[in-house]
Amino acid sequence: MTRMSRARVARRIAAGAAYGGGGVGLVSAAAVGLLLAEVQLAKRQVGNGTTPHVPHAEGRYGHTYTTPHEPPLRLTVLGDSTAAGQGVHRAGQTPGALLASGLAAVAERPVELRNVALPGAQSDDLDRQVALTLADPARVPDICVIMIGANDVTHRMPPTRSVRHLSAAVRRLRTAGAEVVVGTCPDLGTIEPVQQPLRWLARRASRQLAAAQTIGAVEQGGRTVSLGDLLGPEFAANPRELFGPDNYHPSAEGYATAAMAVLPTVCAALGLWPAEEERPDVSRREGFLPVARAAAEAASEAGTEVTAAMPTGPRGPKGPWALLKRRRRRRVPVSEPAPVTQSP
């Protein structure tokens, strides 16, 4: 599928999600049924029937930066098993802990991490997760990171429904005052036991959903970072290093790779990134694009950020506009950062 075709389909999915239209299929029902069966078989082959292990990583990070005049930043992670950190054994190896540690270092302030992600969650669980996140009006997060979508593809959730739930979650969080960064659907074509042609089919479905997620999230005031292409070539080239023991979830190094892609956008959303890097860099092929085209570009390239922008007005000839950026990644430590206090 070309990027222009992906942009058109993503625009249709996002429109269906916004206006309550019917499902817009990513691929045929029979094909997705085969994909689901093969992914579930892959899970059984590599998972060894073990209970999902998710290290408890909630707490305060960056305690050495404590100052009497500035409260800790609040970071909440929502989503599925990837957001929760399934597949690693130490709290400091989870994406939430890596992001909290990196954010604390950039902001030079402590960060309180809360993680409400649920392994196996689909986008319709975001309503419950957002309710947990906003349960205490006095503790609204400064920033929320959402990582969701893979289970929507493998469980055949209609993409319009998937994007509708994600858009509603972003809207509720933004209305409450939180910044939101969405790590879009990862590339299911990297799962080793999934063979061709289903590997190609999984990649196509994943990228199409990621593009539609981008449109939905950006239109509600969030920012997105593409994880699909990031986890594609790098994971495919280094599967033993970037996948965990189950060959399905990322390893510690894999989560660190994803965190390196998301951290600059988290910092930028909070106004913590260098001002000179906020301007589009033509040498990195950054710039203003119609949001659907930006979404299609992002779904095909590692770590690409998309955020709302209005260079010449709220809508151009092809709809709303967005700023596409390819931020320079900053190294996130993989070592255990050890929270020093637990969240209440």
mmCIF file of C-alpha atoms in Angstrom:
data_model
loop_
_atom_site.group_PDB
_atom_site.id
_atom_site.type_symbol
_atom_site.label_atom_id
_atom_site.label_comp_id
_atom_site.label_asym_id
_atom_site.label_seq_id
_atom_site.Cartn_x
_atom_site.Cartn_y
_atom_site.Cartn_z
ATOM 1 C CA MET A 1 0.000 0.000 0.000
ATOM 2 C CA THR A 2 1.393 3.383 -1.014
ATOM 3 C CA ARG A 3 1.550 6.246 1.468
ATOM 4 C CA MET A 4 -1.110 8.163 -0.467
ATOM 5 C CA SER A 5 -3.422 5.144 -0.367
ATOM 6 C CA ARG A 6 -2.716 4.734 3.341
ATOM 7 C CA ALA A 7 -3.533 8.411 3.870
ATOM 8 C CA ARG A 8 -6.885 8.050 2.093
ATOM 9 C CA VAL A 9 -7.889 4.956 4.065
ATOM 10 C CA ALA A 10 -6.714 6.480 7.345
ATOM 11 C CA ARG A 11 -8.781 9.590 6.624
ATOM 12 C CA ARG A 12 -11.859 7.411 6.006
ATOM 13 C CA ILE A 13 -11.304 5.468 9.236
ATOM 14 C CA ALA A 14 -10.838 8.640 11.268
ATOM 15 C CA ALA A 15 -13.941 10.199 9.722
ATOM 16 C CA GLY A 16 -15.942 7.064 10.492
ATOM 17 C CA ALA A 17 -14.695 7.165 14.073
ATOM 18 C CA ALA A 18 -15.583 10.838 14.468
ATOM 19 C CA TYR A 19 -19.042 10.651 12.925
ATOM 20 C CA GLY A 20 -20.111 7.192 14.033
ATOM 21 C CA GLY A 21 -19.792 5.493 10.684
ATOM 22 C CA GLY A 22 -19.573 1.771 10.162
ATOM 23 C CA GLY A 23 -16.405 -0.246 10.182
ATOM 24 C CA VAL A 24 -13.824 0.434 7.504
ATOM 25 C CA GLY A 25 -11.917 -2.774 7.018
ATOM 26 C CA LEU A 26 -8.137 -2.742 7.048
ATOM 27 C CA VAL A 27 -8.070 -6.124 5.349
ATOM 28 C CA SER A 28 -10.659 -8.773 4.672
ATOM 29 C CA ALA A 29 -12.345 -10.488 7.609
ATOM 30 C CA ALA A 30 -11.097 -13.877 6.459
ATOM 31 C CA ALA A 31 -7.530 -12.611 6.210
ATOM 32 C CA VAL A 32 -7.642 -11.024 9.644
ATOM 33 C CA GLY A 33 -9.106 -14.247 10.996
ATOM 34 C CA LEU A 34 -6.075 -16.103 9.685
ATOM 35 C CA LEU A 35 -3.796 -13.455 11.174
ATOM 36 C CA LEU A 36 -5.505 -13.794 14.547
ATOM 37 C CA ALA A 37 -5.178 -17.565 14.506
ATOM 38 C CA GLU A 38 -1.493 -17.433 13.607
ATOM 39 C CA VAL A 39 -0.649 -14.749 16.185
ATOM 40 C CA GLN A 40 -2.472 -16.711 18.890
ATOM 41 C CA LEU A 41 -0.562 -19.834 17.831
ATOM 42 C CA ALA A 42 2.664 -17.844 17.975
ATOM 43 C CA LYS A 43 1.810 -16.693 21.474
ATOM 44 C CA ARG A 44 1.240 -20.287 22.593
ATOM 45 C CA GLN A 45 4.493 -21.401 20.983
ATOM 46 C CA VAL A 46 6.632 -18.769 22.663
ATOM 47 C CA GLY A 47 4.748 -17.962 25.832
ATOM 48 C CA ASN A 48 5.086 -21.378 27.469
ATOM 49 C CA GLY A 49 1.773 -20.814 29.238
ATOM 50 C CA THR A 50 3.358 -18.624 31.909
ATOM 51 C CA THR A 51 1.411 -15.987 33.783
ATOM 52 C CA PRO A 52 2.086 -12.482 32.426
ATOM 53 C CA HIS A 53 4.698 -10.819 34.591
ATOM 54 C CA VAL A 54 4.621 -7.042 34.838
ATOM 55 C CA PRO A 55 7.150 -5.474 37.227
ATOM 56 C CA HIS A 56 5.757 -2.855 39.592
ATOM 57 C CA ALA A 57 7.423 0.374 38.521
ATOM 58 C CA GLU A 58 5.167 3.027 40.035
ATOM 59 C CA GLY A 59 6.786 5.570 42.297
ATOM 60 C CA ARG A 60 9.052 8.597 42.291
ATOM 61 C CA TYR A 61 12.065 8.864 39.977
ATOM 62 C CA GLY A 62 14.851 11.419 39.920
ATOM 63 C CA HIS A 63 14.792 12.049 43.669
ATOM 64 C CA THR A 64 18.200 13.741 43.467
ATOM 65 C CA TYR A 65 16.506 16.660 41.682
ATOM 66 C CA THR A 66 14.074 17.389 44.531
ATOM 67 C CA THR A 67 13.605 21.120 45.131
ATOM 68 C CA PRO A 68 11.392 22.781 47.754
ATOM 69 C CA HIS A 69 9.690 25.099 45.260
ATOM 70 C CA GLU A 70 8.707 22.737 42.440
ATOM 71 C CA PRO A 71 6.423 19.710 42.868
ATOM 72 C CA PRO A 72 7.226 16.494 40.997
ATOM 73 C CA LEU A 73 5.981 16.135 37.465
ATOM 74 C CA ARG A 74 3.224 13.541 37.142
ATOM 75 C CA LEU A 75 3.504 10.952 34.350
ATOM 76 C CA THR A 76 0.810 8.323 33.733
ATOM 77 C CA VAL A 77 1.153 5.455 31.254
ATOM 78 C CA LEU A 78 -1.961 3.863 29.715
ATOM 79 C CA GLY A 79 -2.412 1.060 27.212
ATOM 80 C CA ASP A 80 -1.669 -2.640 26.792
ATOM 81 C CA SER A 81 1.114 -5.087 27.677
ATOM 82 C CA THR A 82 3.772 -3.023 25.903
ATOM 83 C CA ALA A 83 2.806 0.036 27.936
ATOM 84 C CA ALA A 84 2.778 -2.063 31.110
ATOM 85 C CA GLY A 85 6.229 -3.510 30.421
ATOM 86 C CA GLN A 86 5.386 -7.184 30.071
ATOM 87 C CA GLY A 87 8.370 -9.315 29.108
ATOM 88 C CA VAL A 88 11.038 -7.845 31.399
ATOM 89 C CA HIS A 89 11.765 -8.677 35.025
ATOM 90 C CA ARG A 90 12.975 -5.425 36.554
ATOM 91 C CA ALA A 91 10.937 -2.291 37.189
ATOM 92 C CA GLY A 92 13.618 -0.056 35.714
ATOM 93 C CA GLN A 93 13.394 -1.845 32.358
ATOM 94 C CA THR A 94 9.732 -0.957 31.749
ATOM 95 C CA PRO A 95 8.918 1.882 29.357
ATOM 96 C CA GLY A 96 7.232 3.866 32.132
ATOM 97 C CA ALA A 97 10.311 3.748 34.344
ATOM 98 C CA LEU A 98 12.609 4.605 31.435
ATOM 99 C CA LEU A 99 10.457 7.569 30.454
ATOM 100 C CA ALA A 100 10.169 8.762 34.072
ATOM 101 C CA SER A 101 13.937 8.583 34.536
ATOM 102 C CA GLY A 102 14.641 10.346 31.261
ATOM 103 C CA LEU A 103 12.035 13.043 31.902
ATOM 104 C CA ALA A 104 13.444 13.681 35.385
ATOM 105 C CA ALA A 105 16.933 14.122 33.923
ATOM 106 C CA VAL A 106 15.773 16.577 31.245
ATOM 107 C CA ALA A 107 13.472 18.563 33.549
ATOM 108 C CA GLU A 108 15.828 18.305 36.535
ATOM 109 C CA ARG A 109 12.767 17.595 38.641
ATOM 110 C CA PRO A 110 11.480 14.385 40.209
ATOM 111 C CA VAL A 111 8.770 12.511 38.326
ATOM 112 C CA GLU A 112 5.943 10.522 39.880
ATOM 113 C CA LEU A 113 5.057 7.569 37.686
ATOM 114 C CA ARG A 114 1.678 5.885 37.629
ATOM 115 C CA ASN A 115 0.892 2.997 35.281
ATOM 116 C CA VAL A 116 -2.717 1.940 34.651
ATOM 117 C CA ALA A 117 -1.954 -0.113 31.517
ATOM 118 C CA LEU A 118 -3.374 -3.644 31.335
ATOM 119 C CA PRO A 119 -1.778 -6.565 29.456
ATOM 120 C CA GLY A 120 -4.170 -7.762 26.785
ATOM 121 C CA ALA A 121 -6.092 -4.480 26.719
ATOM 122 C CA GLN A 122 -7.778 -3.227 23.587
ATOM 123 C CA SER A 123 -8.705 0.369 22.924
ATOM 124 C CA ASP A 124 -12.142 -0.042 24.494
ATOM 125 C CA ASP A 125 -10.379 -0.453 27.869
ATOM 126 C CA LEU A 126 -9.063 3.106 27.641
ATOM 127 C CA ASP A 127 -12.332 4.451 29.062
ATOM 128 C CA ARG A 128 -11.673 2.552 32.301
ATOM 129 C CA GLN A 129 -8.009 3.529 32.351
ATOM 130 C CA VAL A 130 -8.782 7.206 31.824
ATOM 131 C CA ALA A 131 -11.344 7.073 34.656
ATOM 132 C CA LEU A 132 -8.622 5.713 36.958
ATOM 133 C CA THR A 133 -6.198 8.376 35.765
ATOM 134 C CA LEU A 134 -8.612 11.238 36.443
ATOM 135 C CA ALA A 135 -10.235 9.833 39.591
ATOM 136 C CA ASP A 136 -8.510 12.426 41.791
ATOM 137 C CA PRO A 137 -8.982 15.935 40.346
ATOM 138 C CA ALA A 138 -6.148 17.183 42.555
ATOM 139 C CA ARG A 139 -3.664 14.785 40.911
ATOM 140 C CA VAL A 140 -4.269 15.203 37.188
ATOM 141 C CA PRO A 141 -1.114 14.100 35.330
ATOM 142 C CA ASP A 142 1.085 16.645 33.619
ATOM 143 C CA ILE A 143 1.668 14.162 30.809
ATOM 144 C CA CYS A 144 0.081 10.879 29.718
ATOM 145 C CA VAL A 145 1.628 8.330 27.380
ATOM 146 C CA ILE A 146 -0.702 5.861 25.642
ATOM 147 C CA MET A 147 0.575 2.744 23.835
ATOM 148 C CA ILE A 148 -2.259 0.700 22.316
ATOM 149 C CA GLY A 149 -3.437 -0.979 19.132
ATOM 150 C CA ALA A 150 -1.811 -4.379 18.619
ATOM 151 C CA ASN A 151 -4.625 -6.286 20.322
ATOM 152 C CA ASP A 152 -7.190 -4.332 18.320
ATOM 153 C CA VAL A 153 -5.675 -5.778 15.132
ATOM 154 C CA THR A 154 -5.323 -9.349 16.369
ATOM 155 C CA HIS A 155 -8.821 -9.378 17.916
ATOM 156 C CA ARG A 156 -10.449 -7.865 14.831
ATOM 157 C CA MET A 157 -11.798 -4.721 16.457
ATOM 158 C CA PRO A 158 -13.187 -2.510 13.659
ATOM 159 C CA PRO A 159 -10.632 0.261 13.101
ATOM 160 C CA THR A 160 -13.287 2.990 13.318
ATOM 161 C CA ARG A 161 -14.226 1.718 16.777
ATOM 162 C CA SER A 162 -10.582 1.488 17.796
ATOM 163 C CA VAL A 163 -9.849 5.063 16.754
ATOM 164 C CA ARG A 164 -13.088 6.299 18.325
ATOM 165 C CA HIS A 165 -12.047 4.957 21.743
ATOM 166 C CA LEU A 166 -8.540 6.382 21.424
ATOM 167 C CA SER A 167 -9.813 9.784 20.318
ATOM 168 C CA ALA A 168 -12.250 9.910 23.239
ATOM 169 C CA ALA A 169 -9.452 9.047 25.679
ATOM 170 C CA VAL A 170 -7.188 11.777 24.297
ATOM 171 C CA ARG A 171 -10.026 14.299 24.400
ATOM 172 C CA ARG A 172 -10.879 13.525 28.052
ATOM 173 C CA LEU A 173 -7.264 13.746 29.158
ATOM 174 C CA ARG A 174 -6.627 16.979 27.267
ATOM 175 C CA THR A 175 -9.840 18.517 28.635
ATOM 176 C CA ALA A 176 -8.636 17.666 32.148
ATOM 177 C CA GLY A 177 -5.398 19.548 31.467
ATOM 178 C CA ALA A 178 -2.940 16.731 30.715
ATOM 179 C CA GLU A 179 -0.610 16.653 27.731
ATOM 180 C CA VAL A 180 -0.956 13.415 25.748
ATOM 181 C CA VAL A 181 1.539 11.457 23.647
ATOM 182 C CA VAL A 182 0.355 8.342 21.799
ATOM 183 C CA GLY A 183 2.759 5.626 20.711
ATOM 184 C CA THR A 184 0.820 4.255 17.758
ATOM 185 C CA CYS A 185 0.207 0.603 16.886
ATOM 186 C CA PRO A 186 3.454 -1.398 16.673
ATOM 187 C CA ASP A 187 4.379 -3.520 13.692
ATOM 188 C CA LEU A 188 2.936 -7.002 14.175
ATOM 189 C CA GLY A 189 4.901 -8.153 11.149
ATOM 190 C CA THR A 190 7.975 -8.407 13.377
ATOM 191 C CA ILE A 191 6.644 -11.332 15.438
ATOM 192 C CA GLU A 192 9.051 -14.113 14.519
ATOM 193 C CA PRO A 193 6.692 -17.135 14.481
ATOM 194 C CA VAL A 194 4.284 -15.337 12.099
ATOM 195 C CA GLN A 195 5.205 -16.371 8.563
ATOM 196 C CA GLN A 196 4.579 -14.898 5.125
ATOM 197 C CA PRO A 197 2.172 -13.923 3.678
ATOM 198 C CA LEU A 198 0.594 -13.157 7.054
ATOM 199 C CA ARG A 199 3.707 -11.257 8.125
ATOM 200 C CA TRP A 200 3.102 -8.812 5.267
ATOM 201 C CA LEU A 201 -0.604 -8.674 6.092
ATOM 202 C CA ALA A 202 0.127 -7.957 9.759
ATOM 203 C CA ARG A 203 2.494 -5.136 8.806
ATOM 204 C CA ARG A 204 -0.064 -3.600 6.474
ATOM 205 C CA ALA A 205 -2.887 -3.744 9.039
ATOM 206 C CA SER A 206 -0.660 -2.385 11.816
ATOM 207 C CA ARG A 207 0.561 0.581 9.798
ATOM 208 C CA GLN A 208 -2.907 1.434 8.554
ATOM 209 C CA LEU A 209 -4.281 1.490 12.086
ATOM 210 C CA ALA A 210 -1.281 3.553 13.245
ATOM 211 C CA ALA A 211 -2.018 6.168 10.563
ATOM 212 C CA ALA A 212 -5.689 6.348 11.561
ATOM 213 C CA GLN A 213 -4.739 6.579 15.249
ATOM 214 C CA THR A 214 -2.485 9.508 14.400
ATOM 215 C CA ILE A 215 -5.299 11.452 12.779
ATOM 216 C CA GLY A 216 -7.689 10.755 15.658
ATOM 217 C CA ALA A 217 -5.198 11.665 18.392
ATOM 218 C CA VAL A 218 -3.840 14.798 16.709
ATOM 219 C CA GLU A 219 -7.327 16.138 16.016
ATOM 220 C CA GLN A 220 -8.040 15.905 19.752
ATOM 221 C CA GLY A 221 -4.912 17.845 20.706
ATOM 222 C CA GLY A 222 -2.493 14.984 21.327
ATOM 223 C CA ARG A 223 0.866 14.187 19.771
ATOM 224 C CA THR A 224 1.823 10.858 18.271
ATOM 225 C CA VAL A 225 5.054 8.921 17.793
ATOM 226 C CA SER A 226 5.257 6.066 15.314
ATOM 227 C CA LEU A 227 6.400 2.813 16.923
ATOM 228 C CA GLY A 228 5.548 0.573 13.988
ATOM 229 C CA ASP A 229 8.456 1.317 11.685
ATOM 230 C CA LEU A 230 10.762 1.827 14.664
ATOM 231 C CA LEU A 231 10.113 -1.694 15.890
ATOM 232 C CA GLY A 232 10.056 -3.104 12.362
ATOM 233 C CA PRO A 233 13.532 -2.946 10.779
ATOM 234 C CA GLU A 234 15.388 -2.661 14.088
ATOM 235 C CA PHE A 235 13.565 -5.600 15.649
ATOM 236 C CA ALA A 236 13.759 -7.639 12.473
ATOM 237 C CA ALA A 237 17.514 -7.031 12.245
ATOM 238 C CA ASN A 238 18.169 -7.778 15.929
ATOM 239 C CA PRO A 239 15.379 -10.104 17.100
ATOM 240 C CA ARG A 240 17.532 -11.810 19.738
ATOM 241 C CA GLU A 241 18.444 -8.456 21.304
ATOM 242 C CA LEU A 242 15.204 -6.505 20.969
ATOM 243 C CA PHE A 243 12.649 -9.224 21.705
ATOM 244 C CA GLY A 244 12.265 -10.723 25.156
ATOM 245 C CA PRO A 245 12.370 -14.419 26.084
ATOM 246 C CA ASP A 246 8.877 -15.007 24.667
ATOM 247 C CA ASN A 247 9.853 -13.602 21.219
ATOM 248 C CA TYR A 248 6.648 -11.549 21.379
ATOM 249 C CA HIS A 249 7.184 -8.676 23.809
ATOM 250 C CA PRO A 250 10.206 -6.366 23.682
ATOM 251 C CA SER A 251 13.308 -7.062 25.748
ATOM 252 C CA ALA A 252 14.868 -4.458 28.030
ATOM 253 C CA GLU A 253 16.868 -3.159 25.063
ATOM 254 C CA GLY A 254 13.720 -3.146 22.942
ATOM 255 C CA TYR A 255 11.819 -1.073 25.481
ATOM 256 C CA ALA A 256 14.782 1.291 25.734
ATOM 257 C CA THR A 257 14.711 1.735 21.954
ATOM 258 C CA ALA A 258 11.011 2.624 22.086
ATOM 259 C CA ALA A 259 11.514 4.950 25.066
ATOM 260 C CA MET A 260 14.283 6.797 23.199
ATOM 261 C CA ALA A 261 11.781 7.517 20.420
ATOM 262 C CA VAL A 262 8.986 8.690 22.724
ATOM 263 C CA LEU A 263 10.996 10.719 25.274
ATOM 264 C CA PRO A 264 11.780 13.745 23.037
ATOM 265 C CA THR A 265 8.081 14.153 22.232
ATOM 266 C CA VAL A 266 7.145 13.861 25.918
ATOM 267 C CA CYS A 267 9.660 16.582 26.743
ATOM 268 C CA ALA A 268 8.520 18.771 23.855
ATOM 269 C CA ALA A 269 4.894 18.495 24.957
ATOM 270 C CA LEU A 270 5.934 19.868 28.359
ATOM 271 C CA GLY A 271 8.015 22.676 26.837
ATOM 272 C CA LEU A 272 11.305 21.115 27.930
ATOM 273 C CA TRP A 273 12.972 20.518 24.566
ATOM 274 C CA PRO A 274 15.441 23.048 23.112
ATOM 275 C CA ALA A 275 13.577 25.829 21.309
ATOM 276 C CA GLU A 276 15.719 25.509 18.186
ATOM 277 C CA GLU A 277 14.543 21.921 17.739
ATOM 278 C CA GLU A 278 10.885 23.017 17.639
ATOM 279 C CA ARG A 279 11.395 24.609 14.235
ATOM 280 C CA PRO A 280 11.039 22.270 11.237
ATOM 281 C CA ASP A 281 14.387 21.094 9.891
ATOM 282 C CA VAL A 282 14.230 20.712 6.127
ATOM 283 C CA SER A 283 17.405 18.599 6.148
ATOM 284 C CA ARG A 284 15.498 15.980 8.191
ATOM 285 C CA ARG A 285 12.467 16.255 5.880
ATOM 286 C CA GLU A 286 10.341 17.911 8.549
ATOM 287 C CA GLY A 287 7.518 20.301 7.788
ATOM 288 C CA PHE A 288 3.817 21.061 7.618
ATOM 289 C CA LEU A 289 1.557 18.562 5.852
ATOM 290 C CA PRO A 290 -2.149 17.740 5.684
ATOM 291 C CA VAL A 291 -2.738 15.593 8.750
ATOM 292 C CA ALA A 292 -3.667 12.461 6.777
ATOM 293 C CA ARG A 293 -0.485 12.670 4.717
ATOM 294 C CA ALA A 294 1.593 13.299 7.845
ATOM 295 C CA ALA A 295 -0.050 10.269 9.460
ATOM 296 C CA ALA A 296 0.803 8.056 6.501
ATOM 297 C CA GLU A 297 4.405 9.298 6.474
ATOM 298 C CA ALA A 298 4.743 8.679 10.218
ATOM 299 C CA ALA A 299 3.366 5.144 9.983
ATOM 300 C CA SER A 300 6.215 4.286 7.622
ATOM 301 C CA GLU A 301 9.173 5.796 9.435
ATOM 302 C CA ALA A 302 10.753 5.175 12.824
ATOM 303 C CA GLY A 303 10.074 7.539 15.686
ATOM 304 C CA THR A 304 8.285 10.170 13.622
ATOM 305 C CA GLU A 305 6.246 12.691 15.603
ATOM 306 C CA VAL A 306 3.014 14.304 14.429
ATOM 307 C CA THR A 307 1.355 17.222 16.207
ATOM 308 C CA ALA A 308 -1.384 19.666 15.232
ATOM 309 C CA ALA A 309 -0.296 22.827 13.432
ATOM 310 C CA MET A 310 -1.929 25.679 11.578
ATOM 311 C CA PRO A 311 0.644 27.288 9.279
ATOM 312 C CA THR A 312 -1.915 29.000 7.046
ATOM 313 C CA GLY A 313 -5.186 28.488 8.883
ATOM 314 C CA PRO A 314 -7.049 25.672 10.630
ATOM 315 C CA ARG A 315 -7.741 23.743 7.431
ATOM 316 C CA GLY A 316 -5.864 23.455 4.180
ATOM 317 C CA PRO A 317 -7.091 22.090 0.858
ATOM 318 C CA LYS A 318 -6.958 18.524 2.202
ATOM 319 C CA GLY A 319 -8.173 19.110 5.744
ATOM 320 C CA PRO A 320 -6.373 19.982 8.991
ATOM 321 C CA TRP A 321 -2.615 20.450 8.935
ATOM 322 C CA ALA A 322 0.029 18.877 11.127
ATOM 323 C CA LEU A 323 3.713 19.320 11.848
ATOM 324 C CA LEU A 324 5.799 16.238 11.111
ATOM 325 C CA LYS A 325 9.116 16.005 12.973
ATOM 326 C CA ARG A 326 11.912 13.468 13.151
ATOM 327 C CA ARG A 327 13.433 14.352 16.491
ATOM 328 C CA ARG A 328 16.939 13.346 17.489
ATOM 329 C CA ARG A 329 16.748 10.552 20.022
ATOM 330 C CA ARG A 330 18.361 10.835 23.424
ATOM 331 C CA ARG A 331 19.772 7.751 25.064
ATOM 332 C CA VAL A 332 17.621 6.378 27.890
ATOM 333 C CA PRO A 333 19.453 4.288 30.523
ATOM 334 C CA VAL A 334 18.460 0.637 30.727
ATOM 335 C CA SER A 335 19.777 0.264 34.282
ATOM 336 C CA GLU A 336 17.411 0.058 37.248
ATOM 337 C CA PRO A 337 16.414 3.563 38.362
ATOM 338 C CA ALA A 338 14.688 2.241 41.516
ATOM 339 C CA PRO A 339 11.697 4.337 42.593
ATOM 340 C CA VAL A 340 12.291 5.723 46.068
ATOM 341 C CA THR A 341 8.688 6.347 47.086
ATOM 342 C CA GLN A 342 5.534 4.630 46.012
ATOM 343 C CA SER A 343 2.526 6.421 44.611
ATOM 344 C CA PRO A 344 -0.421 6.548 46.988
#
